[in-house]
Coordinates of C-alpha atoms and ligand atoms in Angstrom, one line a residue:
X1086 CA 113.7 122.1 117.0
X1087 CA 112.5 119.8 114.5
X1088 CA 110.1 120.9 112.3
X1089 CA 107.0 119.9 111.0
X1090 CA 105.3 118.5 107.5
X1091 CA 101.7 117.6 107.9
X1092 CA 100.2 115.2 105.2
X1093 CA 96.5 115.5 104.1
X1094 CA 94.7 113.9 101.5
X1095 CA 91.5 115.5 99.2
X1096 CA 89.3 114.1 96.5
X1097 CA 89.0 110.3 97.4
X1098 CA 90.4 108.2 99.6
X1099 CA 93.3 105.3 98.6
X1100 CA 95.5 108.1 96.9
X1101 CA 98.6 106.7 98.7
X1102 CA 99.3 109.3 101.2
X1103 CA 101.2 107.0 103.5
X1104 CA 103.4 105.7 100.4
X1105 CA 104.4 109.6 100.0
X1106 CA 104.8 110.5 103.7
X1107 CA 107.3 107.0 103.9
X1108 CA 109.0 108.1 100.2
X1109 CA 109.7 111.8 101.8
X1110 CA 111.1 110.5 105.1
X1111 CA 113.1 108.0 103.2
X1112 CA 114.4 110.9 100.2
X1113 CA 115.1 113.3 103.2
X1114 CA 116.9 110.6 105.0
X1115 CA 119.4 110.3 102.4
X1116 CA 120.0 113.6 102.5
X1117 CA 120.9 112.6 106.0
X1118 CA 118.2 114.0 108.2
X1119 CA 116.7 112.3 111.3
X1120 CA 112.9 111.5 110.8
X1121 CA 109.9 110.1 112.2
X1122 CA 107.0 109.6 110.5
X1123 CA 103.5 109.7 112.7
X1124 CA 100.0 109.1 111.9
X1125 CA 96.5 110.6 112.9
X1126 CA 93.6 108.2 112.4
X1127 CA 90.3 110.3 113.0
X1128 CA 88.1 107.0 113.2
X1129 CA 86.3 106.6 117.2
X1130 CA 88.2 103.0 117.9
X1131 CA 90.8 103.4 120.2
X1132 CA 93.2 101.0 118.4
X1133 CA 92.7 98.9 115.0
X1134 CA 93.5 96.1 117.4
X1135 CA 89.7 95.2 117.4
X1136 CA 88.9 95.9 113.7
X1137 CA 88.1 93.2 111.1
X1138 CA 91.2 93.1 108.9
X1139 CA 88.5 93.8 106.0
X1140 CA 87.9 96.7 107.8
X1141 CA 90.8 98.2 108.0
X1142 CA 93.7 95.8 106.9
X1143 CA 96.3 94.7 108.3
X1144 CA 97.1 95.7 112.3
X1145 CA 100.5 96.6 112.5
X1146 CA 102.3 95.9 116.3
X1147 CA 105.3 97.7 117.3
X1148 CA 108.5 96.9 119.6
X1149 CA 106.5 98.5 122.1
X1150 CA 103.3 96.7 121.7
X1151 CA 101.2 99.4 120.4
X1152 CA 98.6 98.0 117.9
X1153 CA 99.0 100.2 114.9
X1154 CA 97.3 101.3 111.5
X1155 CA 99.4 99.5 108.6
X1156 CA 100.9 102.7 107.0
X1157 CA 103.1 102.4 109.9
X1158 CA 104.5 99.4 108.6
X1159 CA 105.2 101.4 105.1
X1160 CA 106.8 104.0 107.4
X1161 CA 109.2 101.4 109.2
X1162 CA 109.7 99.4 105.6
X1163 CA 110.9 102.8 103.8
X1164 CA 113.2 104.7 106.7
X1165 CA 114.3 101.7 109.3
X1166 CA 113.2 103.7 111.8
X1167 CA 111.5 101.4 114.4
X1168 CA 107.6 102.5 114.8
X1169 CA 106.3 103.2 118.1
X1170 CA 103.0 103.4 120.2
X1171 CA 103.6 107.1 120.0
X1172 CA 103.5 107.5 116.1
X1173 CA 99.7 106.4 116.0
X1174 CA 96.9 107.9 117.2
X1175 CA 93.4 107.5 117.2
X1176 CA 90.4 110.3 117.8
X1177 CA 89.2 107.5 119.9
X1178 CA 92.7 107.2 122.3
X1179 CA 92.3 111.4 122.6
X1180 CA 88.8 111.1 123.8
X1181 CA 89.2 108.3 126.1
X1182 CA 92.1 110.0 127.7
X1183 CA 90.4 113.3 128.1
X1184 CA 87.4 111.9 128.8
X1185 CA 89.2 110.0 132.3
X1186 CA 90.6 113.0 133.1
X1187 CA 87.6 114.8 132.9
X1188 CA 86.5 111.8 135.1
X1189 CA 89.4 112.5 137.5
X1190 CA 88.3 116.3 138.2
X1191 CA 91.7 117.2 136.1
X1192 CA 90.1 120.1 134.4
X1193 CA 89.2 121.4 137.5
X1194 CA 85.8 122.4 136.8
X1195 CA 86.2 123.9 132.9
X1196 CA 83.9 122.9 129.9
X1197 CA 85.8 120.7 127.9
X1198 CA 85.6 121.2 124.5
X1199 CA 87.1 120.3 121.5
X1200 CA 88.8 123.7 121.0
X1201 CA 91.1 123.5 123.1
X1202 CA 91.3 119.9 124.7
X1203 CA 90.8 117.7 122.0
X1204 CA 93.3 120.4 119.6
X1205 CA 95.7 120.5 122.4
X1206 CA 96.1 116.9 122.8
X1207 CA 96.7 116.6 119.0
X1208 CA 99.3 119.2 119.1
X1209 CA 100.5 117.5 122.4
X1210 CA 101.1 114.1 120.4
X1211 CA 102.5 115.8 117.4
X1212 CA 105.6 117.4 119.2
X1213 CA 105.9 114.3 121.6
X1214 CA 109.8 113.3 121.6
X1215 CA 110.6 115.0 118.8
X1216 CA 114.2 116.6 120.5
X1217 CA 116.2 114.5 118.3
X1218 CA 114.7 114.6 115.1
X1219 CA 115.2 117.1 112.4
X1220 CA 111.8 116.0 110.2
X1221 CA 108.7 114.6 112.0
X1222 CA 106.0 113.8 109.3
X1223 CA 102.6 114.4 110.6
X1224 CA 99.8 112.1 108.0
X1225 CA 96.0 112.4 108.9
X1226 CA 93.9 110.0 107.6
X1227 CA 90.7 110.3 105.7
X1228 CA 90.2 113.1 103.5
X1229 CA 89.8 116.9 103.8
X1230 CA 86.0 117.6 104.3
X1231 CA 85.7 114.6 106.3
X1232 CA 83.5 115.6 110.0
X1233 CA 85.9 113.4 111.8
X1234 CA 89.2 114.8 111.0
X1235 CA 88.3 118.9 111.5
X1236 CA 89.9 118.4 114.8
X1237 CA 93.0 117.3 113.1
X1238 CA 93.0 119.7 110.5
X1239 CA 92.6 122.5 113.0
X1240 CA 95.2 121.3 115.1
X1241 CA 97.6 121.6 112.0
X1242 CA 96.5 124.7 111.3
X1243 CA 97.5 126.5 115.2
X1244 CA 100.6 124.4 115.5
X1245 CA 101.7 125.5 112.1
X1246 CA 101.0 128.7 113.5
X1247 CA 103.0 128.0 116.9
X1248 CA 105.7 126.6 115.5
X1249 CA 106.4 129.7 113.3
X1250 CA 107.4 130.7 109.9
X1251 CA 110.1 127.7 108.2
X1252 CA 109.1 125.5 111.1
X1253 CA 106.5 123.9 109.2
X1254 CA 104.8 123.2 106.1
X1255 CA 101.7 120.8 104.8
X1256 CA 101.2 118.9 101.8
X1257 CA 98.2 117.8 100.2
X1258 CA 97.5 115.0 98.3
X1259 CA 94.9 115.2 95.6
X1260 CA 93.6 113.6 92.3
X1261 CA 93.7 114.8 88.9
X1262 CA 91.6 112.2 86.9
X1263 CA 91.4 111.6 83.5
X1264 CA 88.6 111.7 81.1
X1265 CA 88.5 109.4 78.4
X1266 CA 85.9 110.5 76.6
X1267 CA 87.2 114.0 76.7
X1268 CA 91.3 113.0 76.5
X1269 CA 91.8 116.0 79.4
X1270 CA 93.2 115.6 82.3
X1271 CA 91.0 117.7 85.0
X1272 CA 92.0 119.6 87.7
X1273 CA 88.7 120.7 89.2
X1274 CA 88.7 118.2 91.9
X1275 CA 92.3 119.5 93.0
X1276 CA 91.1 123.4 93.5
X1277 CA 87.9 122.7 95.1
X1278 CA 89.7 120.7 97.4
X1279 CA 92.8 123.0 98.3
X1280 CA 89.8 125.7 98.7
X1281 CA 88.3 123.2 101.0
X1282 CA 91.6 123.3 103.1
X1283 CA 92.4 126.8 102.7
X1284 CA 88.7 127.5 104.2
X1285 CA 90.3 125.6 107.3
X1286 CA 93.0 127.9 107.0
X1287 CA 95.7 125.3 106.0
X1288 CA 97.3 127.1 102.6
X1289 CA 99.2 123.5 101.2
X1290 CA 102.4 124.5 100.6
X1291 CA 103.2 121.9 97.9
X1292 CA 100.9 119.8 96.2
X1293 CA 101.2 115.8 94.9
X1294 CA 98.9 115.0 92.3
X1295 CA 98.4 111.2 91.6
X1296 CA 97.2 110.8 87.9
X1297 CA 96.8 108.0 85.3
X1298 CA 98.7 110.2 82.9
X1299 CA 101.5 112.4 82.7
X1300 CA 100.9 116.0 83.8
X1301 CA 101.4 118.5 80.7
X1302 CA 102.6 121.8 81.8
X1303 CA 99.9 123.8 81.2
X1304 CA 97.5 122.1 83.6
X1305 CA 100.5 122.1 86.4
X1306 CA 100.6 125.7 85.9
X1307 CA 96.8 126.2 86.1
X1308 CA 97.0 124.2 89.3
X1309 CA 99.5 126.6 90.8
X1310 CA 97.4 129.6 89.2
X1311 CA 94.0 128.3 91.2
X1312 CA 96.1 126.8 94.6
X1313 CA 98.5 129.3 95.6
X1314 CA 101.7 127.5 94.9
X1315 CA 104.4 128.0 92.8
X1316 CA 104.0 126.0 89.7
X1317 CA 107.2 123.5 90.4
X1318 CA 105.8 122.7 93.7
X1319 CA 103.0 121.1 91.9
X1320 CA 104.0 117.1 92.2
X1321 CA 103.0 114.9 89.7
X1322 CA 102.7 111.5 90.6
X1323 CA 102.1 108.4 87.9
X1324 CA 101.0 105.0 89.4
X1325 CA 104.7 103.4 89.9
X1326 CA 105.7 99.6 88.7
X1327 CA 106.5 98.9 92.6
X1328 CA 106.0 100.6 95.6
X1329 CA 109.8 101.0 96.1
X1330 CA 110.2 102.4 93.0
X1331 CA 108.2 105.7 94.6
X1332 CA 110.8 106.8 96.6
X1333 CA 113.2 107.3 93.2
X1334 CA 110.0 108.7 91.2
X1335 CA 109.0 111.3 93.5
X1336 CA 112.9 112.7 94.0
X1337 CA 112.6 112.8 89.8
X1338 CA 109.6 114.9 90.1
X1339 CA 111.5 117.1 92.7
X1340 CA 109.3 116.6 96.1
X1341 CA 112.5 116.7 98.5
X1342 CA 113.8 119.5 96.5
X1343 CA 110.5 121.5 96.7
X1344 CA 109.8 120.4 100.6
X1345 CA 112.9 121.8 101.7
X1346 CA 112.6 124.7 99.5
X1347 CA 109.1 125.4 101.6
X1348 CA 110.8 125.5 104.5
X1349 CA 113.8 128.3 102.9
X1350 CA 116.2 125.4 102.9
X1351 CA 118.5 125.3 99.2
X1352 CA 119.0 121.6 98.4
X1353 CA 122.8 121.1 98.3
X1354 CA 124.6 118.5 96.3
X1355 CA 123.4 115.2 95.5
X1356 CA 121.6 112.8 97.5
X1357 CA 122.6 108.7 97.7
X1358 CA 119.7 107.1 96.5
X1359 CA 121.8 103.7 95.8
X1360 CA 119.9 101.8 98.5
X1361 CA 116.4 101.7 96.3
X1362 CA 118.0 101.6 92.8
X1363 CA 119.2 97.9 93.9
X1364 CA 116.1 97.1 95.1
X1365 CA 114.3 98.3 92.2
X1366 CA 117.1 96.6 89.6
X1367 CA 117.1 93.3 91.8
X1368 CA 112.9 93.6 91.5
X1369 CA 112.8 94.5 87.4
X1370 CA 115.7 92.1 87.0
X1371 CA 115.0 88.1 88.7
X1372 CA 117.0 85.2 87.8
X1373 CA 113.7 83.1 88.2
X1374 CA 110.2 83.0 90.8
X1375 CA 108.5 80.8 92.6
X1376 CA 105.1 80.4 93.6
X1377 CA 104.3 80.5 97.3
X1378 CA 100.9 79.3 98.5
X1379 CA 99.6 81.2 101.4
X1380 CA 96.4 79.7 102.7
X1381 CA 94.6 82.2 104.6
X1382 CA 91.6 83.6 105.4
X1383 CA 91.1 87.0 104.7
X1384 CA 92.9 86.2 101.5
X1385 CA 89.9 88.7 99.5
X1386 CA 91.9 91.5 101.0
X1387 CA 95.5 92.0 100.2
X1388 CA 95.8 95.0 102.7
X1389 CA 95.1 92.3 105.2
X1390 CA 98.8 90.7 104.9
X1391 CA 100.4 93.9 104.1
X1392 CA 103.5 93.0 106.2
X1393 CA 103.7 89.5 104.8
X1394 CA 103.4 90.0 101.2
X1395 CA 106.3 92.4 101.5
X1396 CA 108.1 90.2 103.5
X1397 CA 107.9 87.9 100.8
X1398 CA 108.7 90.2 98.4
X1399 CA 112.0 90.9 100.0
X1400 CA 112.9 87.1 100.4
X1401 CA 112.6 87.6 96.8
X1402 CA 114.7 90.4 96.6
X1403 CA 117.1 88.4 98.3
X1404 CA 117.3 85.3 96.1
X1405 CA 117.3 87.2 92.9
X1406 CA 113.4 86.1 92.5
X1407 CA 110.4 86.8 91.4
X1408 CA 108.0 85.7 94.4
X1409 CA 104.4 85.0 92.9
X1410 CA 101.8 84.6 96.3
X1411 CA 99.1 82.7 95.2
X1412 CA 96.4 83.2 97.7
X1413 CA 94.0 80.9 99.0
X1414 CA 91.2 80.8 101.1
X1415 CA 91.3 77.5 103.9
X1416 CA 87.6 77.1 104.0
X1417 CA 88.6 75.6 100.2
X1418 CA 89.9 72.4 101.6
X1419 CA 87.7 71.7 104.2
X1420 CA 86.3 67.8 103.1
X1421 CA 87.7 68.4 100.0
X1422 CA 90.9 66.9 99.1
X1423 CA 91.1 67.1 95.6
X1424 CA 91.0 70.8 96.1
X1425 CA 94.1 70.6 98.4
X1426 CA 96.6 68.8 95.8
X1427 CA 95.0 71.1 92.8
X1428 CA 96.0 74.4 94.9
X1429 CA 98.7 73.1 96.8
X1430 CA 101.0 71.1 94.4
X1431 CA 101.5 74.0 92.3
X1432 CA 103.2 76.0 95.0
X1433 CA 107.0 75.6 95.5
X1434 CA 106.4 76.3 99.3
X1435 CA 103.7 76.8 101.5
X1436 CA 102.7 79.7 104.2
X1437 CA 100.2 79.9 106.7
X1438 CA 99.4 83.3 108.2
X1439 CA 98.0 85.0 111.3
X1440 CA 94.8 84.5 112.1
X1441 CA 92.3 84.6 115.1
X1442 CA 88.8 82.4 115.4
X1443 CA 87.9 78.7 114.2
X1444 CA 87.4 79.0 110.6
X1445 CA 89.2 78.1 108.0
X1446 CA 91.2 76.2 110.8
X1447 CA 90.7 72.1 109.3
X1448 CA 91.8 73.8 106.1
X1449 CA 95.4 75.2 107.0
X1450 CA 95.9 71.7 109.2
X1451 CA 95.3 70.1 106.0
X1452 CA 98.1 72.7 104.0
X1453 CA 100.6 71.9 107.2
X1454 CA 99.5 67.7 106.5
X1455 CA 100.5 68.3 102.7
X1456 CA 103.7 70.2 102.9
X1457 CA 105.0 67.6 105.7
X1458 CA 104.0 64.5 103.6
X1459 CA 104.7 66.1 100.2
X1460 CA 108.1 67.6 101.8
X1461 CA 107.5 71.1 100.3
X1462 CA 109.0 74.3 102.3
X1463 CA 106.3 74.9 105.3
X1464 CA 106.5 78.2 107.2
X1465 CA 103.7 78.8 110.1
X1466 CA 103.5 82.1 111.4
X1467 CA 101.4 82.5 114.8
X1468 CA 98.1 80.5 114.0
X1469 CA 100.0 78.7 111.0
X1470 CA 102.5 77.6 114.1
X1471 CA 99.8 76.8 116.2
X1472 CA 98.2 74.9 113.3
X1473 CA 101.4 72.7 112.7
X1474 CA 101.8 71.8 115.8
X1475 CA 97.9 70.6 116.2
X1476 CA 98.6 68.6 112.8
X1477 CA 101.6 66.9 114.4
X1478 CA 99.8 65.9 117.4
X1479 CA 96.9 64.3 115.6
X1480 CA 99.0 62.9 112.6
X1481 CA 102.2 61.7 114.3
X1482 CA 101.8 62.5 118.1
X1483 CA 98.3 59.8 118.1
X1484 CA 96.5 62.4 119.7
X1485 CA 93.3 62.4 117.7
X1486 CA 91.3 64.8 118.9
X1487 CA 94.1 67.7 119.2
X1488 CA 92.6 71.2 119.2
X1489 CA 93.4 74.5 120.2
X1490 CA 90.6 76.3 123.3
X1491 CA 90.5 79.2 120.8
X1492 CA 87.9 76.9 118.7
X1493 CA 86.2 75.9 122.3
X1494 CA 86.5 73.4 125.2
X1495 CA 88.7 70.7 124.5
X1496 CA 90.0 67.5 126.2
X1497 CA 93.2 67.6 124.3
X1498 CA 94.2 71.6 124.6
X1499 CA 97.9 71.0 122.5
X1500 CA 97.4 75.2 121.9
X1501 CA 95.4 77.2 125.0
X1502 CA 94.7 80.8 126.3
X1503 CA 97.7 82.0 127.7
X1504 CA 97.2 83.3 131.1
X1505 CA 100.5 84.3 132.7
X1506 CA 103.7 85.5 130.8
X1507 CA 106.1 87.4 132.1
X1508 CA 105.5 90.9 129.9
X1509 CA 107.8 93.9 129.4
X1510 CA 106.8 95.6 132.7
X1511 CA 106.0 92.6 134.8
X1512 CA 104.1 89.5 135.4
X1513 CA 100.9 90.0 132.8
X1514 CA 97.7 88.1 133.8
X1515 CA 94.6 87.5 131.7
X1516 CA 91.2 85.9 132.5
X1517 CA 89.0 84.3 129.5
X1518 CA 86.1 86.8 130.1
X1519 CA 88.6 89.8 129.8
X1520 CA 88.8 93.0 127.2
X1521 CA 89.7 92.0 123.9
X1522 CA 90.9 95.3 123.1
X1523 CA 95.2 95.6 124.0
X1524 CA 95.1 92.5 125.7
X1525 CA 97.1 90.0 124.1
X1526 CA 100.9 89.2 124.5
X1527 CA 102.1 92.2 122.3
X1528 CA 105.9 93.8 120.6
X1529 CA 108.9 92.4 120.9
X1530 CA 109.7 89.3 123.2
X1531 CA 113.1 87.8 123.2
X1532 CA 113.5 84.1 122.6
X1533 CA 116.4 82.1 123.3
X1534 CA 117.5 79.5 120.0
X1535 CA 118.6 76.2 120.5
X1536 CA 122.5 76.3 119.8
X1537 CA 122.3 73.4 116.5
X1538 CA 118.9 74.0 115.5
X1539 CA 118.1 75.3 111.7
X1540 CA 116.7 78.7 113.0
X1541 CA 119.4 79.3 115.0
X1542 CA 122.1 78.5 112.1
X1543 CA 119.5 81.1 109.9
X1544 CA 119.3 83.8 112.0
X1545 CA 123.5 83.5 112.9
X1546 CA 122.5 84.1 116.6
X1547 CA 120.7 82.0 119.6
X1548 CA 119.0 85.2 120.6
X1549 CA 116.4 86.9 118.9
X1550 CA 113.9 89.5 119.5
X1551 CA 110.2 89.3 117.4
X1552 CA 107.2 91.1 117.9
X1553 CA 103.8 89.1 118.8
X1554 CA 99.9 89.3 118.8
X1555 CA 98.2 86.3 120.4
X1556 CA 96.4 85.4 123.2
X1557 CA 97.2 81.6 122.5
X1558 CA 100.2 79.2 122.9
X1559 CA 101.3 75.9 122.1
X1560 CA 101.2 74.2 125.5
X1561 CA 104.3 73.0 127.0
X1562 CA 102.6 70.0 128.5
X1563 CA 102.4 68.5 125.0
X1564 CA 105.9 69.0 124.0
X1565 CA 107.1 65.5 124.8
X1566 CA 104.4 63.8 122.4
X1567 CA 105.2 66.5 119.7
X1568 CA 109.3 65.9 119.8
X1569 CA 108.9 62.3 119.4
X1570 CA 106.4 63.3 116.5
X1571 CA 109.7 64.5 115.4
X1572 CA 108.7 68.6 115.8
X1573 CA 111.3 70.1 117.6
X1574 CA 110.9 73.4 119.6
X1575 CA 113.9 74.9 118.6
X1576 CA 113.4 78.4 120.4
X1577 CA 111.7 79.1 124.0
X1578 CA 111.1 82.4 126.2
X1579 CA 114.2 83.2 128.0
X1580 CA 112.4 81.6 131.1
X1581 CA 111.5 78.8 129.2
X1582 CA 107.9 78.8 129.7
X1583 CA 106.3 79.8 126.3
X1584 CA 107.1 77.9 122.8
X1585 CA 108.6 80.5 120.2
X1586 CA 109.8 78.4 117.9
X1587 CA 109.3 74.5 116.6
X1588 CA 110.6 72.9 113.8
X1589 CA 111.4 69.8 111.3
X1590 CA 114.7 68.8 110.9
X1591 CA 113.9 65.8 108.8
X1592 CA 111.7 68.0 106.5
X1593 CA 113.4 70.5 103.7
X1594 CA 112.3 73.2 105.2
X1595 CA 109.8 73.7 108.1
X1596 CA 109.7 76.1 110.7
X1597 CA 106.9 77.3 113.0
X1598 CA 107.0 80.4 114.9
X1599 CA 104.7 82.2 117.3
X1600 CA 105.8 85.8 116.5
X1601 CA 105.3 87.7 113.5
X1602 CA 109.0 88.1 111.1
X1603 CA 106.9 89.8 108.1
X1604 CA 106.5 93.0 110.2
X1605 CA 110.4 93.4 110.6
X1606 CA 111.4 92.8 107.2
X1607 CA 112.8 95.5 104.9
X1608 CA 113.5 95.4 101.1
X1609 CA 116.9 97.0 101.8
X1610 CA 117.3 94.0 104.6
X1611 CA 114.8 91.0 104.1
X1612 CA 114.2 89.1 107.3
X1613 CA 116.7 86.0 107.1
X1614 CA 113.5 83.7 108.3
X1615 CA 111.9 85.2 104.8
X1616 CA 115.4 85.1 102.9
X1617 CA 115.7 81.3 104.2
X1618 CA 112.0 80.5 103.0
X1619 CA 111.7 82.1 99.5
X1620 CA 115.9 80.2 99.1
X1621 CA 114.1 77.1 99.9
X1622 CA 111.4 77.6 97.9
X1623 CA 113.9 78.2 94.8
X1624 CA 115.2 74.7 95.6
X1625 CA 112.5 72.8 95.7
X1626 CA 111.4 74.4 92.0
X1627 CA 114.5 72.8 90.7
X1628 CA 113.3 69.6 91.7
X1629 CA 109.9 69.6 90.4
Ligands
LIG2861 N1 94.5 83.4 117.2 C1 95.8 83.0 117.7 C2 96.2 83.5 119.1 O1 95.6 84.5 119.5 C3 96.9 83.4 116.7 C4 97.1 84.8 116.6 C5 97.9 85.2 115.4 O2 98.0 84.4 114.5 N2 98.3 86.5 115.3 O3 97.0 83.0 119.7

């Protein structure tokens, strides 16, 4: 049976809990366990899918099409282990499926209650497909003393219960802060937050404390004095140089050793942690960088691009370089070209993200304009795709008034609402007046490569699978006018209804595609679309 380590967090929020919980399963990997890492979001939305990314960051979609929180992405980034829609759940998923049931006459006339329904379906979720795992690591969002995630904490507390002694064990993430004015570290905040747990009757079994400074022996042996652990199972944990360097930091300050030793398991021989001290030597160590422009629009909010910041990071890792993302915000450029060549001719390649909605639109068609005429690397992902192939119609294809019926009606829909695709489980349909919440064209699609085209020659294969979320697609009808425009469309769905790929081959580098690459991507195996880019980009700063 596999057993159990939940993850909660005290003090403040932002402590890096999901870093930890994907720097465990990754240590305990290399000690060659199976894991799964799953997370417990207390908010009431059913998904993230509708959230503002300045809400909540970046929505991170599995193979499966599950619209996830972005620690999921941390998770798949650190073990390899593909996410799924049963790793993430959401107080609001457990009430809407208790609540139909409910509706259904299921509970056959019983008061339902959030001892035991709501707990049960926690504990349900937790031991979901776990047969074939040895670890599964169980992370609830928020912070202990939060009202939304008692039902969480309580269903820790009787599965940990259930499961029985060495089945499973929970770790809490706190803060000791400094104080300047004082020069002490304090640990105050740490035991009235274990206390605040332990009144929920979850005793932590080992503790991580983040801290500005390094954690003197006395106060980690207070901290076990006041929290009921032994003092080595007290976990400092200074802010780290790169998040991939966490995985190595915490096994120095003894967190595998210490989890397994919770459990009654003696650590034997040495782990190989190889993998991450290349990534960290190729990260401390670059041959050179290059600047990549990414013209976004929620470019306030790193969290937002989560996926595609590390993506780039990794085509980095790849080339040997240091990738600086210089972000910028499209409404910049809109009727103001003199802003466009002052942000843009600094960058040795230019990205255009995801997005959803009309603005900031004019402003990444502009960035696709200047990286065609300029002949810097280009790389559209989803809208950027969308937005290339509207700039080719209008600049090259003479079709002026180009648009996409995301930003409205339009005579000249070169990107519309897809309506019909052919989905994992059938024919999908939608309707323009439909939910917004789970239903776009989402996971993993395959798409079929033309044999000579320059994607096809980077990825080594014609056939690919890439996850998507998006409700719009370059329209087929227009693909005439946009290959004499000289934009290829290099990859199709197998049926050969839905564009998945276009392209330049007269350009240096530019590629368009209607999936999202970033959220495959690992530092120990950069995605080659990201590996091509960032080797592209390294060219063309030898030339300027
Ligand atoms: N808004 C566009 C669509 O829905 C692009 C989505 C995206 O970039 N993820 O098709």
């Amino acid at each position: 049976m596999a057993r159990f380590i939940f993850i909660t967090g005290g003090v403040v929020s932002s402590l890096g809990k999901g870093l930890m919980a994907a720097s465990l399963a990754a240590l305990l990997q290399a000690r060659g366990y199976r894991v799964r890492i799953r997370k417990f979001d207390p908010y009431l939305n059913v998904d993230p899918g509708t959230m503002s990314p300045y809400q909540h960051g970046e929505v991170y979609v599995t193979d499966d099409g599950a619209e996830t929180d972005l620690d999921l992405g941390h998770y798949e980034r650190f073990t390899g282990v593909a996410s799924r829609q049963s790793d993430n759940i959401t107080s609001g998923r457990i009430y809407k499926t208790i609540i139909e049931r409910e509706r259904r006459g299921d509970y056959l006339g019983a008061t339902v209650q959030v001892i035991p329904h709501v707990t049960d379906a926690i504990k349900t979720f937790a031991r979901a497909e776990t047969d074939d795992l040895d670890f599964v690591l169980c992370e609830i969002g928020g912070t202990v003393g939060d009202i939304e995630s008692l039902p969480f904490i309580e269903a820790i507390r009787q599965l940990k219960n259930e499961v029985g002694r060495g089945q499973a064990i929970s770790i809490h993430t706190t803060l000791v802060p400094y104080i300047a004015a004082a020069g002490e570290l304090k640990t105050k905040p740490t035991q009235h937050s274990v206390r605040e747990l332990a009144a929920l009757g979850v005793q932590p079994d080992v503790l991580v404390c983040r801290c500005e400074h390094p954690l003197p022996a006395s106060e980690r042996a207070k901290i076990a004095l006041f929290c009921n652990v032994p003092a080595s199972a007290v976990i400092p944990a200074l802010d780290a140089k790169s998040i991939y360097a966490v995985p190595l930091q915490y096994h120095g300050e003894g967190l595998d050793t210490e989890v397994l030793r919770a459990f009654g398991i003696e650590p034997e021989g040495s782990l190989d942690l190889t993998r991450w001290q290349k990534i960290v030597h190729a990260l401390t160590n670059p041959e050179g960088e290059v600047t990549v422009g990414v013209v976004g629009k929620y470019v306030g909010l790193q969290d937002a691009y989560k996926s595609l910041n590390e993506a780039l990071v990794h085509g980095g890792i790849a080339n040997r370089v240091k990738v600086n993302i210089r972000w910028i915000d499209a409404e910049l450029f809109e009727g103001n070209k003199g802003e466009i060549a002052g942000q843009l001719e600094p960058c040795d390649a230019i990205l255009v993200p995801g997005a959803f909605g009309e603005r900031g639109a004019e402003g990444k068609i502009e960035s696709v304009r200047f990286a065609r005429e300029r002949e810097i690397p280009y790389f559209g992902i989803c809208f950027g795709m969308q937005m290339a192939c509207i700039e080719g119609a209008r600049d090259l294809a003479g079709i002026e008034t180009a648009s996409s019926t995301e930003f409205g009606p339009t005579e000249e829909p070169v990107v519309g609402l897809i309506t019909e695709w052919m989905g994992r489980d059938g024919l999908e349909k939608r309707q323009a007046s439909g939910d917004m919440g789970g239903t776009m064209r989402l996971g993993a699609y395959t798409a079929a490569l033309t044999g000579n085209s320059v994607v096809a020659s980077i990825y080594g294969t014609d056939s690919i699978s890439e996850r998507h979320r998006h409700r719009y697609e370059v329209n087929t009808g227009y693909k005439d006018a946009l290959e004499k425009g000289g934009l290829v469309f290099s990859g199709m769905s197998p049926d050969g209804t839905l564009p998945e790929i276009v392209e330049r081959p007269d350009h240096p580098w530019f590629v368009g595609v209607q999936f999202h690459p970033e959220l495959k991507s690992k530092p120990f195996d950069p995605h080659p679309l990201f590996a091509s880019f960032i080797a592209a980009a390294v060219k063309q700063s030898r030339l300027v």
